[in-house]
Amino acid sequence: MSKMATLAMVLLTVAPVAAPLRAQDAGRADDGVEAVGRGDDFYCGERRLGQWFYCTRPKAAETVKVQPPAAEPSAAERLAAITRQLDELKARAILDPSEANVIAYVRFQREQLDRASTFSDTWQRALWQNPDIDYTLQRPVNTVAKRTWLDNRKADRDQVLTNLSQRYGLFYFYAQSCGACEVFSPILRSVADSHRMAVMAVSMDGGPSRDFPNYVVDSGQRSRMGISGNETPALVLFDTATKRTIPVGYGILSADEIMDRIFMLTNTKVGSDY
């Protein structure tokens, strides 16, 4: 057989086997792997048209994170910052009292004084123009209005004390050996007589009282009323309607104090008189 015939037979034998092997190898290379930069040889290789013919994968656009705008400081934070700055300038002026440091502190302090003056002026004008928030209409401070208020208050107080015995009783705990009781007893006697108030005097040590001769000796009345301790003198109201004891005060009280306290405890609501 000639050499040409031998080569032809070899090509016929090898060629059909080589092609499937190349195709199989190519298939294995692509299994599970995304081809990058591969495509039509004419468009991708020769003409280099790039990603528009899917020769290369387009890159994903980068996400730009936009920072939210910083929140405005609250009024309380701004005020705290002013206080901190004022303290810092003051400390700097004291520790290093140069002319520049002192001037910086004085100027900043003056700014805050001006701000405080503006606030005070606005406050006063608001009270003048809005009577519902002006407390001086309930409790006057000027001389003329205060005198009128006190006169009306005294008339109301006297009326309440005159009718006190209709609902309340007064218990007076004293001791013969108590020096303060000797001072307080005649004061309480004068208030009781002027307003026709009934007073039950209770002796804690069994001794008599010149101002309250119809006294009784304590035999547990004080503890049963819920009044702890043995302090004397002690003045206590008893509400016959609610069966409640209301301590008025301990120690020496003036006549006005006795009347004011009884009036407040029996005829005003908590917080309404301030």
Tab-separated table of C-alpha atoms in Angstrom:
chain	number	residue	atom	x	y	z
A	1	MET	CA	0.000	0.000	0.000
A	2	SER	CA	1.357	3.432	-0.887
A	3	LYS	CA	2.049	6.091	1.762
A	4	MET	CA	-0.854	8.223	0.553
A	5	ALA	CA	-3.303	5.382	0.945
A	6	THR	CA	-1.994	4.662	4.437
A	7	LEU	CA	-2.455	8.279	5.545
A	8	ALA	CA	-5.956	8.390	4.142
A	9	MET	CA	-6.959	5.306	6.103
A	10	VAL	CA	-5.470	6.826	9.298
A	11	LEU	CA	-7.460	10.050	8.808
A	12	LEU	CA	-10.661	8.130	8.209
A	13	THR	CA	-10.043	6.125	11.368
A	14	VAL	CA	-9.012	9.003	13.672
A	15	ALA	CA	-11.161	11.917	12.481
A	16	PRO	CA	-14.569	10.613	13.628
A	17	VAL	CA	-13.178	9.909	17.090
A	18	ALA	CA	-11.322	13.193	17.586
A	19	ALA	CA	-14.336	15.423	16.952
A	20	PRO	CA	-16.583	13.895	19.608
A	21	LEU	CA	-13.727	14.077	22.089
A	22	ARG	CA	-13.319	17.811	21.482
A	23	ALA	CA	-17.024	18.372	21.804
A	24	GLN	CA	-17.149	16.339	25.001
A	25	ASP	CA	-14.185	18.192	26.437
A	26	ALA	CA	-15.832	21.489	25.627
A	27	GLY	CA	-19.076	20.323	27.225
A	28	ARG	CA	-17.216	19.366	30.409
A	29	ALA	CA	-15.538	22.746	30.576
A	30	ASP	CA	-18.932	24.486	30.449
A	31	ASP	CA	-20.707	22.263	32.977
A	32	GLY	CA	-21.704	24.468	35.961
A	33	VAL	CA	-19.410	27.323	34.830
A	34	GLU	CA	-20.722	30.520	33.289
A	35	ALA	CA	-18.799	31.398	30.183
A	36	VAL	CA	-17.269	34.838	30.377
A	37	GLY	CA	-15.999	36.667	27.336
A	38	ARG	CA	-17.294	34.006	24.928
A	39	GLY	CA	-19.652	34.589	22.032
A	40	ASP	CA	-19.797	34.858	18.323
A	41	ASP	CA	-16.240	34.969	16.941
A	42	PHE	CA	-17.124	37.470	14.283
A	43	TYR	CA	-18.927	39.997	16.483
A	44	CYS	CA	-17.042	39.407	19.703
A	45	GLY	CA	-13.593	38.650	18.343
A	46	GLU	CA	-13.163	40.425	15.083
A	47	ARG	CA	-15.532	43.397	15.511
A	48	ARG	CA	-15.242	43.560	19.325
A	49	LEU	CA	-18.767	44.780	19.916
A	50	GLY	CA	-18.504	44.013	23.618
A	51	GLN	CA	-21.407	43.603	26.017
A	52	TRP	CA	-24.054	44.686	23.496
A	53	PHE	CA	-23.755	41.229	21.901
A	54	TYR	CA	-23.249	39.532	25.313
A	55	CYS	CA	-19.577	38.902	24.692
A	56	THR	CA	-18.912	40.184	28.212
A	57	ARG	CA	-21.369	40.361	31.087
A	58	PRO	CA	-22.396	43.901	32.031
A	59	LYS	CA	-21.200	44.962	35.472
A	60	ALA	CA	-23.857	45.538	38.092
A	61	ALA	CA	-24.278	49.178	38.984
A	62	GLU	CA	-22.771	50.047	42.338
A	63	THR	CA	-25.328	51.064	44.960
A	64	VAL	CA	-24.537	54.436	46.464
A	65	LYS	CA	-25.622	54.719	50.093
A	66	VAL	CA	-27.143	58.095	50.808
A	67	GLN	CA	-26.637	59.221	54.384
A	68	PRO	CA	-29.801	60.623	55.998
A	69	PRO	CA	-29.557	64.269	56.974
A	70	ALA	CA	-28.480	64.850	60.559
A	71	ALA	CA	-31.359	65.560	62.917
A	72	GLU	CA	-31.659	69.116	64.189
A	73	PRO	CA	-30.734	69.417	67.883
A	74	SER	CA	-33.671	69.896	70.223
A	75	ALA	CA	-34.229	73.108	72.161
A	76	ALA	CA	-33.086	71.404	75.356
A	77	GLU	CA	-29.874	70.260	73.648
A	78	ARG	CA	-29.213	73.768	72.317
A	79	LEU	CA	-29.747	75.262	75.769
A	80	ALA	CA	-27.427	72.674	77.321
A	81	ALA	CA	-24.795	73.510	74.691
A	82	ILE	CA	-25.037	77.219	75.565
A	83	THR	CA	-24.573	76.405	79.253
A	84	ARG	CA	-21.547	74.239	78.504
A	85	GLN	CA	-20.000	76.955	76.336
A	86	LEU	CA	-20.618	79.590	79.007
A	87	ASP	CA	-18.987	77.382	81.646
A	88	GLU	CA	-16.037	76.718	79.355
A	89	LEU	CA	-15.484	80.407	78.592
A	90	LYS	CA	-15.763	81.279	82.286
A	91	ALA	CA	-13.275	78.578	83.291
A	92	ARG	CA	-10.893	79.658	80.552
A	93	ALA	CA	-11.100	83.296	81.669
A	94	ILE	CA	-10.440	82.336	85.307
A	95	LEU	CA	-7.578	79.923	84.625
A	96	ASP	CA	-5.989	82.084	81.917
A	97	PRO	CA	-7.209	85.638	82.560
A	98	SER	CA	-5.936	87.177	79.365
A	99	GLU	CA	-7.785	90.141	77.911
A	100	ALA	CA	-9.035	88.060	74.974
A	101	ASN	CA	-10.401	85.312	77.229
A	102	VAL	CA	-12.148	87.739	79.573
A	103	ILE	CA	-13.694	89.687	76.688
A	104	ALA	CA	-14.933	86.461	75.056
A	105	TYR	CA	-16.589	85.374	78.309
A	106	VAL	CA	-18.178	88.767	79.015
A	107	ARG	CA	-19.540	89.080	75.479
A	108	PHE	CA	-21.059	85.600	75.496
A	109	GLN	CA	-22.503	86.150	78.965
A	110	ARG	CA	-24.042	89.426	77.790
A	111	GLU	CA	-25.720	87.616	74.897
A	112	GLN	CA	-27.341	85.206	77.312
A	113	LEU	CA	-28.439	88.026	79.636
A	114	ASP	CA	-30.111	89.738	76.688
A	115	ARG	CA	-31.844	86.479	75.798
A	116	ALA	CA	-33.040	86.065	79.400
A	117	SER	CA	-34.327	89.652	79.475
A	118	THR	CA	-36.304	89.074	76.291
A	119	PHE	CA	-37.831	85.927	77.778
A	120	SER	CA	-38.766	87.740	81.005
A	121	ASP	CA	-40.376	90.614	79.131
A	122	THR	CA	-42.346	88.257	76.882
A	123	TRP	CA	-43.463	86.283	79.966
A	124	GLN	CA	-44.795	89.426	81.644
A	125	ARG	CA	-46.651	90.625	78.553
A	126	ALA	CA	-48.212	87.173	78.105
A	127	LEU	CA	-49.554	87.273	81.668
A	128	TRP	CA	-51.038	90.727	81.172
A	129	GLN	CA	-52.860	89.687	78.026
A	130	ASN	CA	-53.975	86.188	79.123
A	131	PRO	CA	-55.745	86.329	82.489
A	132	ASP	CA	-56.277	82.567	82.559
A	133	ILE	CA	-52.538	82.043	83.233
A	134	ASP	CA	-52.038	85.022	85.578
A	135	TYR	CA	-51.941	83.592	89.110
A	136	THR	CA	-51.754	87.047	90.704
A	137	LEU	CA	-55.460	87.398	89.945
A	138	GLN	CA	-56.066	84.564	92.428
A	139	ARG	CA	-53.350	85.588	94.922
A	140	PRO	CA	-52.552	89.309	94.430
A	141	VAL	CA	-49.085	90.679	95.106
A	142	ASN	CA	-49.544	94.440	94.801
A	143	THR	CA	-50.386	96.315	98.003
A	144	VAL	CA	-53.949	97.432	97.224
A	145	ALA	CA	-55.160	94.128	95.760
A	146	LYS	CA	-53.438	92.100	98.464
A	147	ARG	CA	-55.112	94.102	101.236
A	148	THR	CA	-58.524	93.542	99.628
A	149	TRP	CA	-57.821	89.821	99.229
A	150	LEU	CA	-56.773	89.488	102.866
A	151	ASP	CA	-59.893	91.295	104.085
A	152	ASN	CA	-62.130	88.969	102.071
A	153	ARG	CA	-60.160	85.969	103.244
A	154	LYS	CA	-60.542	87.007	106.884
A	155	ALA	CA	-64.297	87.416	106.508
A	156	ASP	CA	-64.590	83.937	104.964
A	157	ARG	CA	-62.379	82.476	107.668
A	158	ASP	CA	-64.389	83.998	110.506
A	159	GLN	CA	-67.604	82.665	109.020
A	160	VAL	CA	-66.171	79.145	108.766
A	161	LEU	CA	-64.813	79.190	112.328
A	162	THR	CA	-68.112	80.466	113.735
A	163	ASN	CA	-69.935	77.491	112.226
A	164	LEU	CA	-67.120	75.025	112.974
A	165	SER	CA	-68.875	73.320	115.907
A	166	GLN	CA	-71.715	72.174	113.653
A	167	ARG	CA	-69.433	69.503	112.173
A	168	TYR	CA	-66.019	69.574	113.867
A	169	GLY	CA	-64.747	69.203	117.398
A	170	LEU	CA	-61.414	70.452	118.775
A	171	PHE	CA	-59.246	68.319	121.030
A	172	TYR	CA	-56.432	69.985	122.937
A	173	PHE	CA	-53.767	67.702	124.399
A	174	TYR	CA	-51.652	69.392	127.061
A	175	ALA	CA	-49.616	68.638	130.189
A	176	GLN	CA	-49.381	70.569	133.432
A	177	SER	CA	-45.599	70.205	133.350
A	178	CYS	CA	-45.384	71.621	129.805
A	179	GLY	CA	-44.091	75.225	129.728
A	180	ALA	CA	-45.204	75.720	126.111
A	181	CYS	CA	-48.735	74.684	127.108
A	182	GLU	CA	-48.894	77.516	129.652
A	183	VAL	CA	-48.197	79.970	126.814
A	184	PHE	CA	-50.468	78.311	124.256
A	185	SER	CA	-53.516	77.599	126.445
A	186	PRO	CA	-54.667	81.249	126.844
A	187	ILE	CA	-54.171	81.845	123.079
A	188	LEU	CA	-56.387	78.874	122.228
A	189	ARG	CA	-58.919	79.983	124.875
A	190	SER	CA	-59.277	83.440	123.291
A	191	VAL	CA	-59.766	81.975	119.782
A	192	ALA	CA	-62.364	79.517	121.062
A	193	ASP	CA	-64.295	82.199	122.915
A	194	SER	CA	-64.273	84.698	120.026
A	195	HIS	CA	-65.656	82.119	117.565
A	196	ARG	CA	-67.780	80.044	119.950
A	197	MET	CA	-65.665	76.949	119.322
A	198	ALA	CA	-66.013	73.913	121.578
A	199	VAL	CA	-62.678	72.597	122.892
A	200	MET	CA	-62.147	69.346	124.778
A	201	ALA	CA	-58.927	69.622	126.804
A	202	VAL	CA	-57.139	66.334	127.543
A	203	SER	CA	-54.414	66.237	130.191
A	204	MET	CA	-51.565	63.868	129.294
A	205	ASP	CA	-50.120	63.848	132.848
A	206	GLY	CA	-53.336	64.248	134.844
A	207	GLY	CA	-52.627	67.860	135.871
A	208	PRO	CA	-55.212	70.632	135.612
A	209	SER	CA	-55.333	73.648	133.282
A	210	ARG	CA	-56.284	77.164	134.393
A	211	ASP	CA	-57.755	78.021	130.986
A	212	PHE	CA	-59.641	74.743	130.533
A	213	PRO	CA	-60.958	73.707	133.926
A	214	ASN	CA	-63.334	71.123	132.390
A	215	TYR	CA	-60.461	68.923	131.273
A	216	VAL	CA	-60.329	65.129	131.155
A	217	VAL	CA	-57.352	62.874	131.817
A	218	ASP	CA	-56.036	60.863	128.883
A	219	SER	CA	-57.048	57.221	129.194
A	220	GLY	CA	-56.182	56.105	125.680
A	221	GLN	CA	-58.198	58.713	123.789
A	222	ARG	CA	-55.122	60.002	121.975
A	223	SER	CA	-53.982	56.598	120.740
A	224	ARG	CA	-57.531	55.642	119.728
A	225	MET	CA	-57.732	58.819	117.638
A	226	GLY	CA	-54.566	57.745	115.814
A	227	ILE	CA	-52.414	60.582	117.176
A	228	SER	CA	-48.998	59.096	117.814
A	229	GLY	CA	-46.435	60.369	120.311
A	230	ASN	CA	-46.859	62.447	123.447
A	231	GLU	CA	-45.913	65.900	122.115
A	232	THR	CA	-47.686	68.781	123.844
A	233	PRO	CA	-49.334	71.092	123.175
A	234	ALA	CA	-51.185	69.352	120.343
A	235	LEU	CA	-54.337	70.620	118.646
A	236	VAL	CA	-56.511	68.172	116.692
A	237	LEU	CA	-59.753	68.524	114.707
A	238	PHE	CA	-62.283	65.695	114.705
A	239	ASP	CA	-64.692	65.475	111.748
A	240	THR	CA	-67.979	64.056	113.047
A	241	ALA	CA	-69.240	63.465	109.508
A	242	THR	CA	-66.327	61.289	108.336
A	243	LYS	CA	-65.045	60.196	111.790
A	244	ARG	CA	-61.599	61.408	110.769
A	245	THR	CA	-58.983	63.123	112.929
A	246	ILE	CA	-57.076	66.072	111.419
A	247	PRO	CA	-54.006	67.305	113.319
A	248	VAL	CA	-53.882	71.128	113.232
A	249	GLY	CA	-50.432	71.573	114.729
A	250	TYR	CA	-47.992	71.013	117.557
A	251	GLY	CA	-46.199	73.506	119.756
A	252	ILE	CA	-47.039	77.160	120.307
A	253	LEU	CA	-49.238	78.676	117.568
A	254	SER	CA	-50.427	82.269	117.286
A	255	ALA	CA	-54.145	83.062	117.088
A	256	ASP	CA	-53.899	83.818	113.352
A	257	GLU	CA	-52.031	80.568	112.745
A	258	ILE	CA	-54.735	78.583	114.543
A	259	MET	CA	-57.522	80.201	112.535
A	260	ASP	CA	-55.699	80.042	109.198
A	261	ARG	CA	-54.824	76.372	109.621
A	262	ILE	CA	-58.349	75.378	110.620
A	263	PHE	CA	-59.773	77.330	107.672
A	264	MET	CA	-57.361	75.734	105.188
A	265	LEU	CA	-57.870	72.207	106.534
A	266	THR	CA	-61.662	72.438	106.473
A	267	ASN	CA	-62.503	74.792	103.616
A	268	THR	CA	-59.810	74.677	100.888
A	269	LYS	CA	-58.605	72.025	98.456
A	270	VAL	CA	-55.011	70.903	98.483
A	271	GLY	CA	-52.979	73.061	96.103
A	272	SER	CA	-55.674	75.709	95.584
A	273	ASP	CA	-54.233	78.224	98.025
A	274	TYR	CA	-50.776	78.580	96.454
